[in-house]
CSV table of C-alpha atoms in Angstrom, one decimal:
chain,number,residue,atom,x,y,z
A,12,MET,CA,139.9,152.1,212.4
A,13,LYS,CA,139.9,155.5,210.7
A,14,LYS,CA,139.2,158.5,212.9
A,15,LEU,CA,135.9,160.3,212.2
A,16,LYS,CA,135.8,163.9,211.5
A,17,PHE,CA,132.9,165.7,213.2
A,18,ILE,CA,131.8,168.7,211.3
A,19,GLY,CA,129.7,171.3,213.1
A,20,ASN,CA,130.9,170.8,216.7
A,21,PRO,CA,134.6,170.6,217.4
A,22,LEU,CA,134.0,169.3,220.9
A,23,LEU,CA,132.7,166.0,219.5
A,24,GLN,CA,135.4,163.3,219.4
A,25,SER,CA,133.3,160.1,219.0
A,26,ARG,CA,129.9,158.9,218.0
A,27,GLU,CA,129.0,158.3,221.6
A,28,LYS,CA,129.3,162.1,222.4
A,29,ILE,CA,126.5,163.0,219.9
A,30,ASN,CA,123.4,163.8,221.9
A,31,MET,CA,121.0,161.5,220.3
A,32,SER,CA,118.1,163.0,222.2
A,33,SER,CA,118.6,166.4,220.6
A,34,ASP,CA,116.4,167.5,217.7
A,35,LYS,CA,119.3,167.2,215.3
A,36,LYS,CA,119.7,164.2,213.0
A,37,TRP,CA,123.2,163.2,212.1
A,38,LEU,CA,124.5,161.5,209.0
A,39,THR,CA,127.9,159.8,208.4
A,40,LEU,CA,129.3,160.5,204.9
A,41,LYS,CA,132.2,158.3,203.8
A,42,THR,CA,134.3,159.3,200.8
A,43,THR,CA,135.1,156.2,198.8
A,44,GLU,CA,138.1,157.9,197.2
A,45,ASP,CA,140.1,157.8,200.4
A,46,ASN,CA,137.7,156.3,203.0
A,47,GLU,CA,137.3,159.4,205.2
A,48,GLU,CA,134.2,159.6,207.3
A,49,PHE,CA,132.4,162.8,208.2
A,50,VAL,CA,129.6,163.1,210.7
A,51,VAL,CA,127.4,166.0,209.8
A,52,GLU,CA,124.0,167.3,210.6
A,53,GLU,CA,121.4,166.1,208.2
A,54,SER,CA,120.2,169.7,207.5
A,55,VAL,CA,123.7,170.5,206.2
A,56,ALA,CA,124.1,167.3,204.2
A,57,ILE,CA,120.8,167.6,202.4
A,58,MET,CA,122.1,170.8,200.6
A,59,SER,CA,123.3,168.0,198.2
A,60,ASN,CA,120.4,166.9,196.1
A,61,VAL,CA,122.0,163.5,195.8
A,62,ILE,CA,122.1,163.0,199.6
A,63,LYS,CA,118.7,164.6,200.0
A,64,ASN,CA,117.1,162.1,197.6
A,65,MET,CA,118.8,159.2,199.4
A,66,VAL,CA,117.4,160.4,202.7
A,67,GLU,CA,113.9,161.0,201.3
A,68,ASP,CA,113.9,157.7,199.6
A,69,GLY,CA,115.0,155.8,202.7
A,70,CYS,CA,118.3,154.8,201.1
A,71,ALA,CA,120.5,156.4,203.6
A,72,SER,CA,122.0,153.8,205.9
A,73,SER,CA,124.1,154.5,208.9
A,74,VAL,CA,127.1,155.3,206.6
A,75,ILE,CA,126.4,157.0,203.3
A,76,PRO,CA,129.1,156.2,200.7
A,77,VAL,CA,130.1,159.2,198.6
A,78,PRO,CA,131.9,158.2,195.5
A,79,ARG,CA,134.0,160.6,193.3
A,80,VAL,CA,134.7,163.0,196.2
A,81,LYS,CA,138.0,163.3,198.0
A,82,GLY,CA,138.1,163.8,201.8
A,83,ASN,CA,139.7,167.3,201.4
A,84,ALA,CA,137.0,168.4,199.1
A,85,MET,CA,134.3,166.9,201.3
A,86,GLY,CA,135.5,168.8,204.3
A,87,LYS,CA,135.4,172.1,202.3
A,88,ILE,CA,131.9,171.2,200.9
A,89,ILE,CA,130.6,170.6,204.4
A,90,GLU,CA,132.1,173.9,205.6
A,91,PHE,CA,130.4,175.7,202.7
A,92,CYS,CA,127.0,174.0,203.2
A,93,LYS,CA,127.1,174.5,207.0
A,94,LYS,CA,127.6,178.3,206.5
A,95,HIS,CA,124.9,178.4,203.9
A,96,THR,CA,122.4,176.7,206.2
A,97,GLU,CA,123.2,178.8,209.2
A,98,GLU,CA,123.5,182.2,207.7
A,99,SER,CA,120.7,184.1,205.8
A,100,ASP,CA,122.4,187.5,205.3
A,101,GLU,CA,123.3,187.6,201.6
A,102,LYS,CA,126.1,190.1,202.2
A,103,VAL,CA,127.8,187.9,204.8
A,104,LEU,CA,127.4,184.9,202.5
A,105,LYS,CA,128.9,186.8,199.6
A,106,GLU,CA,131.9,187.7,201.7
A,107,PHE,CA,132.3,184.2,203.0
A,108,ASP,CA,132.1,182.8,199.5
A,109,ALA,CA,134.8,185.1,198.2
A,110,GLU,CA,137.1,184.1,201.1
A,111,PHE,CA,136.2,180.5,200.9
A,112,LEU,CA,137.0,180.2,197.2
A,113,ASN,CA,140.4,181.8,197.6
A,114,LEU,CA,142.0,178.4,196.6
A,115,GLY,CA,144.3,177.1,194.0
A,116,PRO,CA,143.2,175.7,190.6
A,117,ASP,CA,143.5,172.0,191.8
A,118,ALA,CA,141.3,172.6,194.9
A,119,LEU,CA,138.8,174.6,192.8
A,120,TYR,CA,138.7,171.7,190.3
A,121,ASP,CA,138.0,169.1,193.0
A,122,LEU,CA,135.3,171.3,194.5
A,123,MET,CA,133.7,171.9,191.1
A,124,VAL,CA,133.7,168.2,190.2
A,125,SER,CA,132.4,167.2,193.6
A,126,ALA,CA,129.7,169.9,193.7
A,127,ASN,CA,128.5,168.8,190.3
A,128,PHE,CA,128.4,165.2,191.3
A,129,LEU,CA,126.6,165.9,194.6
A,130,GLU,CA,124.3,168.4,192.9
A,131,ILE,CA,125.0,171.4,195.1
A,132,LYS,CA,123.9,174.2,192.8
A,133,VAL,CA,124.9,177.2,194.9
A,134,LEU,CA,128.4,175.8,195.4
A,135,LEU,CA,128.8,174.8,191.7
A,136,ASP,CA,127.6,178.2,190.6
A,137,SER,CA,130.1,179.9,193.0
A,138,VAL,CA,133.1,177.8,191.9
A,139,THR,CA,132.4,178.1,188.2
A,140,THR,CA,132.0,181.9,188.6
A,141,LYS,CA,135.3,182.0,190.4
A,142,VAL,CA,137.0,180.0,187.6
A,143,ALA,CA,135.4,182.2,184.9
A,144,ASP,CA,136.7,185.3,186.7
A,145,MET,CA,140.2,183.8,186.8
A,146,ILE,CA,140.4,183.2,183.1
A,147,LYS,CA,138.4,186.2,181.8
A,148,GLY,CA,140.4,188.2,179.3
A,149,LYS,CA,143.2,185.7,179.2
A,150,SER,CA,144.8,184.1,176.2
A,151,SER,CA,144.4,180.4,175.5
A,152,GLU,CA,148.1,179.9,176.7
A,153,GLU,CA,147.4,181.8,179.9
A,154,ILE,CA,144.3,179.8,180.5
A,155,ARG,CA,146.2,176.5,180.0
A,156,ASN,CA,148.8,177.7,182.5
A,157,ILE,CA,146.2,178.8,185.1
A,158,LEU,CA,144.2,175.5,184.8
A,159,LYS,CA,147.3,173.4,184.2
A,160,ILE,CA,146.0,172.1,180.9
A,161,GLU,CA,148.6,170.5,178.7
A,162,ASN,CA,148.7,171.8,175.1
A,163,ASP,CA,148.3,168.8,172.9
A,164,LEU,CA,147.8,170.7,169.7
A,165,SER,CA,150.4,170.7,166.9
A,166,ALA,CA,151.7,174.0,165.6
A,167,GLU,CA,149.6,173.6,162.5
A,168,GLU,CA,146.4,173.0,164.5
A,169,ILE,CA,147.1,176.1,166.6
A,170,GLU,CA,147.6,178.2,163.5
A,171,GLU,CA,144.4,176.8,161.9
A,172,SER,CA,142.4,177.5,165.0
A,173,ARG,CA,143.7,181.1,165.1
A,174,ARG,CA,142.7,181.6,161.5
A,175,GLU,CA,139.2,180.2,162.0
A,176,ASN,CA,138.6,182.2,165.2
A,177,CYS,CA,140.4,185.4,164.4
A,178,TRP,CA,137.2,187.3,165.2
A,179,THR,CA,137.6,186.3,168.9
A,180,ARG,CA,140.9,188.1,169.4
A,181,GLN,CA,141.0,191.7,170.3
A,182,GLU,CA,143.4,193.8,168.2
């Protein structure tokens, strides 16, 4: 049996230690990419419109399957959502977001795809802004290197694109 990850309280080691008499409701999210399970407070999980709709529609069973999201990304997403549900100071959140998004392109890509799928607008906006800042003012070759995009254009196609879009380059 796979070990559960409890997000929000590091002292929790099993389902039995969750105080069911507390006012907090807990959800178990299971990533179908790698079958990792995360026990998280409902108030944190419903930052995702997808999960919120499932809960509101009564479709959330004891374990909610989360497709197209890897365990590493889910852990980061829950960390982000937890901070954004607990903190209201915009300055603190802005500093947190800047530090939180200090990741490599692969991790940012996973977060972006996952935030888009889960419909977490504030996270998607933050990640896309970070990526835009990373590529701002860069040449197409530099952007391909940063984002690890293979250049599949022929020399002729590249030259044609440069001629057609010469107005986009700064002289």
